[in-house]
PDB file of C-alpha atoms in Angstrom:
ATOM      1  CA  VAL A 251      -6.227 -36.561  58.511  1.00 71.00           C
ATOM      2  CA  ASP A 252      -7.611 -40.107  58.516  1.00 79.00           C
ATOM      3  CA  SER A 253      -9.170 -39.485  55.109  1.00 85.00           C
ATOM      4  CA  ILE A 254      -5.799 -38.381  53.724  1.00 83.00           C
ATOM      5  CA  GLY A 255      -4.211 -41.521  55.170  1.00 84.00           C
ATOM      6  CA  GLN A 256      -6.827 -43.730  53.520  1.00 91.00           C
ATOM      7  CA  ASP A 257      -6.389 -41.952  50.195  1.00 91.00           C
ATOM      8  CA  SER A 258      -2.628 -42.453  50.352  1.00 90.00           C
ATOM      9  CA  LYS A 259      -3.100 -46.169  51.068  1.00 92.00           C
ATOM     10  CA  ARG A 260      -5.347 -46.459  48.008  1.00 94.00           C
ATOM     11  CA  PHE A 261      -2.755 -44.595  45.938  1.00 93.00           C
ATOM     12  CA  VAL A 262       0.028 -46.915  47.107  1.00 93.00           C
ATOM     13  CA  GLN A 263      -2.209 -49.898  46.289  1.00 94.00           C
ATOM     14  CA  HIS A 264      -2.797 -48.463  42.798  1.00 93.00           C
ATOM     15  CA  ILE A 265       0.965 -48.162  42.236  1.00 93.00           C
ATOM     16  CA  LYS A 266       1.431 -51.777  43.369  1.00 92.00           C
ATOM     17  CA  GLU A 267      -1.325 -52.945  41.010  1.00 92.00           C
ATOM     18  CA  CYS A 268       0.271 -51.063  38.119  1.00 90.00           C
ATOM     19  CA  GLN A 269       3.575 -52.700  39.013  1.00 88.00           C
ATOM     20  CA  VAL A 270       2.031 -56.193  38.920  1.00 89.00           C
ATOM     21  CA  LYS A 271       0.275 -55.462  35.604  1.00 89.00           C
ATOM     22  CA  LYS A 272       3.485 -53.923  34.207  1.00 84.00           C
ATOM     23  CA  ASP A 273       1.485 -50.760  33.540  1.00 86.00           C
ATOM     24  CA  TYR A 274       4.514 -48.479  33.714  1.00 83.00           C
ATOM     25  CA  PRO A 275       2.751 -45.369  32.362  1.00 85.00           C
ATOM     26  CA  GLY A 276       0.291 -45.780  35.268  1.00 87.00           C
ATOM     27  CA  ILE A 277       3.207 -45.698  37.694  1.00 89.00           C
ATOM     28  CA  LEU A 278       4.318 -42.280  36.440  1.00 89.00           C
ATOM     29  CA  ALA A 279       1.617 -40.621  38.572  1.00 89.00           C
ATOM     30  CA  VAL A 280       3.722 -41.274  41.677  1.00 90.00           C
ATOM     31  CA  PHE A 281       6.503 -38.887  40.652  1.00 92.00           C
ATOM     32  CA  PRO A 282       4.603 -35.574  40.473  1.00 92.00           C
ATOM     33  CA  THR A 283       2.663 -36.611  43.586  1.00 91.00           C
ATOM     34  CA  VAL A 284       5.800 -37.180  45.659  1.00 91.00           C
ATOM     35  CA  GLY A 285       7.386 -34.039  44.235  1.00 91.00           C
ATOM     36  CA  MET A 286       4.401 -31.908  45.214  1.00 92.00           C
ATOM     37  CA  LEU A 287       4.094 -33.475  48.684  1.00 90.00           C
ATOM     38  CA  LYS A 288       7.779 -32.907  49.436  1.00 89.00           C
ATOM     39  CA  LYS A 289       7.625 -29.341  48.143  1.00 91.00           C
ATOM     40  CA  GLU A 290       4.560 -28.525  50.243  1.00 88.00           C
ATOM     41  CA  GLN A 291       5.610 -30.497  53.343  1.00 87.00           C
ATOM     42  CA  PRO A 292       7.177 -27.548  55.233  1.00 88.00           C
ATOM     43  CA  GLU A 293       4.146 -25.352  54.656  1.00 88.00           C
ATOM     44  CA  ILE A 294       1.737 -28.132  55.598  1.00 84.00           C
ATOM     45  CA  HIS A 295       3.649 -28.706  58.833  1.00 80.00           C
ATOM     46  CA  ALA A 296       3.836 -24.982  59.580  1.00 84.00           C
ATOM     47  CA  LYS A 297       0.182 -24.190  58.923  1.00 82.00           C
ATOM     48  CA  ALA A 298      -2.052 -27.250  58.964  1.00 78.00           C
ATOM     49  CA  LEU A 299      -0.299 -29.728  61.232  1.00 80.00           C
ATOM     50  CA  LYS A 300       1.064 -27.417  63.919  1.00 81.00           C
ATOM     51  CA  TYR A 301      -2.167 -27.782  65.905  1.00 81.00           C
ATOM     52  CA  CYS A 302      -2.333 -31.576  65.511  1.00 82.00           C
ATOM     53  CA  ASN A 303      -1.043 -34.125  67.961  1.00 82.00           C
ATOM     54  CA  ASP A 304       2.336 -35.791  67.376  1.00 82.00           C
ATOM     55  CA  GLU A 305       0.793 -38.920  65.865  1.00 83.00           C
ATOM     56  CA  ASN A 306      -0.951 -36.936  63.133  1.00 79.00           C
ATOM     57  CA  ARG A 307       2.140 -34.821  62.448  1.00 79.00           C
ATOM     58  CA  HIS A 308       4.257 -37.926  61.954  1.00 84.00           C
ATOM     59  CA  MET A 309       1.569 -39.520  59.801  1.00 85.00           C
ATOM     60  CA  PHE A 310       2.240 -37.054  56.985  1.00 84.00           C
ATOM     61  CA  GLY A 311       5.942 -37.967  56.827  1.00 85.00           C
ATOM     62  CA  LYS A 312       5.048 -41.663  56.867  1.00 88.00           C
ATOM     63  CA  LEU A 313       2.563 -41.067  54.064  1.00 89.00           C
ATOM     64  CA  ILE A 314       5.302 -39.552  51.899  1.00 89.00           C
ATOM     65  CA  ARG A 315       7.746 -42.376  52.734  1.00 89.00           C
ATOM     66  CA  ASP A 316       5.125 -45.023  51.886  1.00 91.00           C
ATOM     67  CA  ILE A 317       4.401 -43.441  48.511  1.00 91.00           C
ATOM     68  CA  GLU A 318       8.137 -43.005  47.887  1.00 91.00           C
ATOM     69  CA  MET A 319       8.810 -46.658  48.693  1.00 91.00           C
ATOM     70  CA  ALA A 320       5.999 -47.754  46.372  1.00 91.00           C
ATOM     71  CA  GLY A 321       7.603 -45.654  43.625  1.00 91.00           C
ATOM     72  CA  ALA A 322      11.081 -47.034  44.354  1.00 91.00           C
ATOM     73  CA  ASN A 323       9.749 -50.599  44.289  1.00 91.00           C
ATOM     74  CA  ALA A 324       8.002 -49.856  40.992  1.00 90.00           C
ATOM     75  CA  LEU A 325      11.276 -48.548  39.530  1.00 90.00           C
ATOM     76  CA  ASP A 326      13.036 -51.718  40.693  1.00 89.00           C
ATOM     77  CA  ALA A 327      10.272 -53.830  39.164  1.00 89.00           C
ATOM     78  CA  PHE A 328      10.632 -51.887  35.911  1.00 88.00           C
ATOM     79  CA  VAL A 329      14.374 -52.632  35.764  1.00 87.00           C
ATOM     80  CA  ASP A 330      13.823 -56.280  36.723  1.00 87.00           C
ATOM     81  CA  GLY A 331      11.105 -56.558  34.070  1.00 83.00           C
ATOM     82  CA  ILE A 332      13.458 -55.244  31.394  1.00 81.00           C
ATOM     83  CA  LYS A 333      16.151 -57.683  32.467  1.00 82.00           C
ATOM     84  CA  SER A 334      13.827 -60.692  32.454  1.00 79.00           C
ATOM     85  CA  ASP A 335      12.061 -59.703  29.226  1.00 71.00           C
ATOM     86  CA  SER A 336      15.354 -59.121  27.429  1.00 65.00           C
ATOM     87  CA  LYS A 337      16.429 -62.682  28.226  1.00 65.00           C
ATOM     88  CA  LYS A 338      13.199 -64.036  26.749  1.00 61.00           C
ATOM     89  CA  THR A 339      13.215 -61.916  23.614  1.00 54.00           C
ATOM     90  CA  ASP A 340      16.808 -62.036  22.398  1.00 54.00           C
ATOM     91  CA  GLU A 341      15.845 -64.568  19.732  1.00 62.00           C
ATOM     92  CA  ASN A 342      12.412 -63.016  19.101  1.00 63.00           C
ATOM     93  CA  LEU A 343      13.611 -59.708  17.689  1.00 63.00           C
ATOM     94  CA  PRO A 344      11.506 -58.338  14.840  1.00 63.00           C
ATOM     95  CA  ARG A 345      12.733 -59.680  11.495  1.00 68.00           C
ATOM     96  CA  ASP A 346      11.731 -56.534   9.608  1.00 69.00           C
ATOM     97  CA  GLY A 347      14.272 -54.387  11.460  1.00 62.00           C
ATOM     98  CA  THR A 348      11.730 -52.332  13.373  1.00 67.00           C
ATOM     99  CA  VAL A 349      12.193 -51.369  16.992  1.00 66.00           C
ATOM    100  CA  HIS A 350      11.238 -54.112  19.410  1.00 72.00           C
ATOM    101  CA  GLN A 351       8.155 -53.271  21.502  1.00 75.00           C
ATOM    102  CA  MET A 352      10.101 -53.668  24.759  1.00 77.00           C
ATOM    103  CA  THR A 353      12.706 -51.166  23.546  1.00 79.00           C
ATOM    104  CA  SER A 354      10.018 -48.722  22.504  1.00 80.00           C
ATOM    105  CA  ASP A 355       8.182 -49.034  25.847  1.00 82.00           C
ATOM    106  CA  THR A 356      11.427 -48.633  27.799  1.00 84.00           C
ATOM    107  CA  LEU A 357      12.495 -45.535  25.900  1.00 87.00           C
ATOM    108  CA  LEU A 358       9.052 -43.970  26.302  1.00 88.00           C
ATOM    109  CA  PHE A 359       9.028 -44.638  30.059  1.00 88.00           C
ATOM    110  CA  ILE A 360      12.554 -43.252  30.534  1.00 89.00           C
ATOM    111  CA  GLU A 361      11.689 -40.188  28.453  1.00 90.00           C
ATOM    112  CA  GLN A 362       8.647 -39.482  30.621  1.00 88.00           C
ATOM    113  CA  LEU A 363      10.669 -40.157  33.774  1.00 88.00           C
ATOM    114  CA  GLN A 364      13.255 -37.511  32.799  1.00 89.00           C
ATOM    115  CA  VAL A 365      10.863 -34.798  33.919  1.00 90.00           C
ATOM    116  CA  PHE A 366      11.313 -35.982  37.534  1.00 89.00           C
ATOM    117  CA  PRO A 367      15.016 -36.830  38.006  1.00 89.00           C
ATOM    118  CA  GLU A 368      15.218 -35.410  41.534  1.00 90.00           C
ATOM    119  CA  VAL A 369      12.100 -37.259  42.685  1.00 90.00           C
ATOM    120  CA  ALA A 370      13.113 -40.573  41.096  1.00 89.00           C
ATOM    121  CA  GLY A 371      16.649 -40.220  42.420  1.00 88.00           C
ATOM    122  CA  GLY A 372      15.294 -39.424  45.879  1.00 87.00           C
ATOM    123  CA  MET A 373      13.121 -42.527  45.792  1.00 87.00           C
ATOM    124  CA  ILE A 374      16.097 -44.671  44.927  1.00 84.00           C
ATOM    125  CA  ALA A 375      18.159 -42.992  47.651  1.00 85.00           C
ATOM    126  CA  THR A 376      15.542 -43.556  50.336  1.00 79.00           C
ATOM    127  CA  LYS A 377      15.271 -47.218  49.544  1.00 79.00           C
ATOM    128  CA  LYS A 378      18.038 -49.015  51.377  1.00 61.00           C
ATOM    129  CA  SER A 379      18.965 -51.383  48.585  1.00 50.00           C
ATOM    130  CA  ASP A 380      22.236 -52.408  50.177  1.00 48.00           C
ATOM    131  CA  GLY A 381      21.938 -50.790  53.584  1.00 50.00           C
ATOM    132  CA  SER A 382      24.427 -48.005  52.969  1.00 49.00           C
ATOM    133  CA  ALA A 383      23.388 -44.399  52.626  1.00 48.00           C
ATOM    134  CA  SER A 384      26.448 -43.506  50.552  1.00 49.00           C
ATOM    135  CA  ALA A 385      25.611 -46.183  47.980  1.00 48.00           C
ATOM    136  CA  ALA A 386      22.051 -44.877  47.816  1.00 48.00           C
ATOM    137  CA  GLN A 387      23.351 -41.323  47.321  1.00 54.00           C
ATOM    138  CA  GLY A 388      25.591 -42.640  44.537  1.00 52.00           C
ATOM    139  CA  LYS A 389      22.576 -44.203  42.839  1.00 51.00           C
ATOM    140  CA  LYS A 390      20.676 -40.930  43.161  1.00 53.00           C
ATOM    141  CA  LYS A 391      23.572 -39.043  41.540  1.00 55.00           C
ATOM    142  CA  SER A 392      23.909 -41.694  38.817  1.00 52.00           C
ATOM    143  CA  PHE A 393      20.240 -41.446  37.957  1.00 53.00           C
ATOM    144  CA  LYS A 394      20.446 -37.654  37.782  1.00 55.00           C
ATOM    145  CA  ASP A 395      23.532 -37.867  35.542  1.00 58.00           C
ATOM    146  CA  PHE A 396      21.779 -40.435  33.341  1.00 50.00           C
ATOM    147  CA  THR A 397      18.768 -38.197  32.778  1.00 51.00           C
ATOM    148  CA  ASN A 398      20.786 -35.073  31.956  1.00 53.00           C
TER     149      ASN A 398
END
């Protein structure tokens, strides 16, 4: 169990490093990981963790929340990066009429993110951006509507 905890900490650190480097394709690994962990969580609790002490049982839920929060923070950083880059590049648009690199990168990231609307929406919902659960649920629904 300690090994799993250490691996999850390294994974969260990797997501944070990708966020700092603005390596958004590297961040995409968090979505299938969280999706699989949440899907398997009941079975893991029923079979593997039922003989563990309470601390170890709760560690698995914390592990998922930590990875989810890293993903939610990365999504926020992605949006903030688009906002700040768009302010810098309004006058630097390509003169030849091609698609701006930021637009291309954004569309590619969103396209790849569409495979995981429930996971991404859940990450946004778990992050208490304004402290209200109903607002977070609204964001989750908005994201799902956006990707459909």
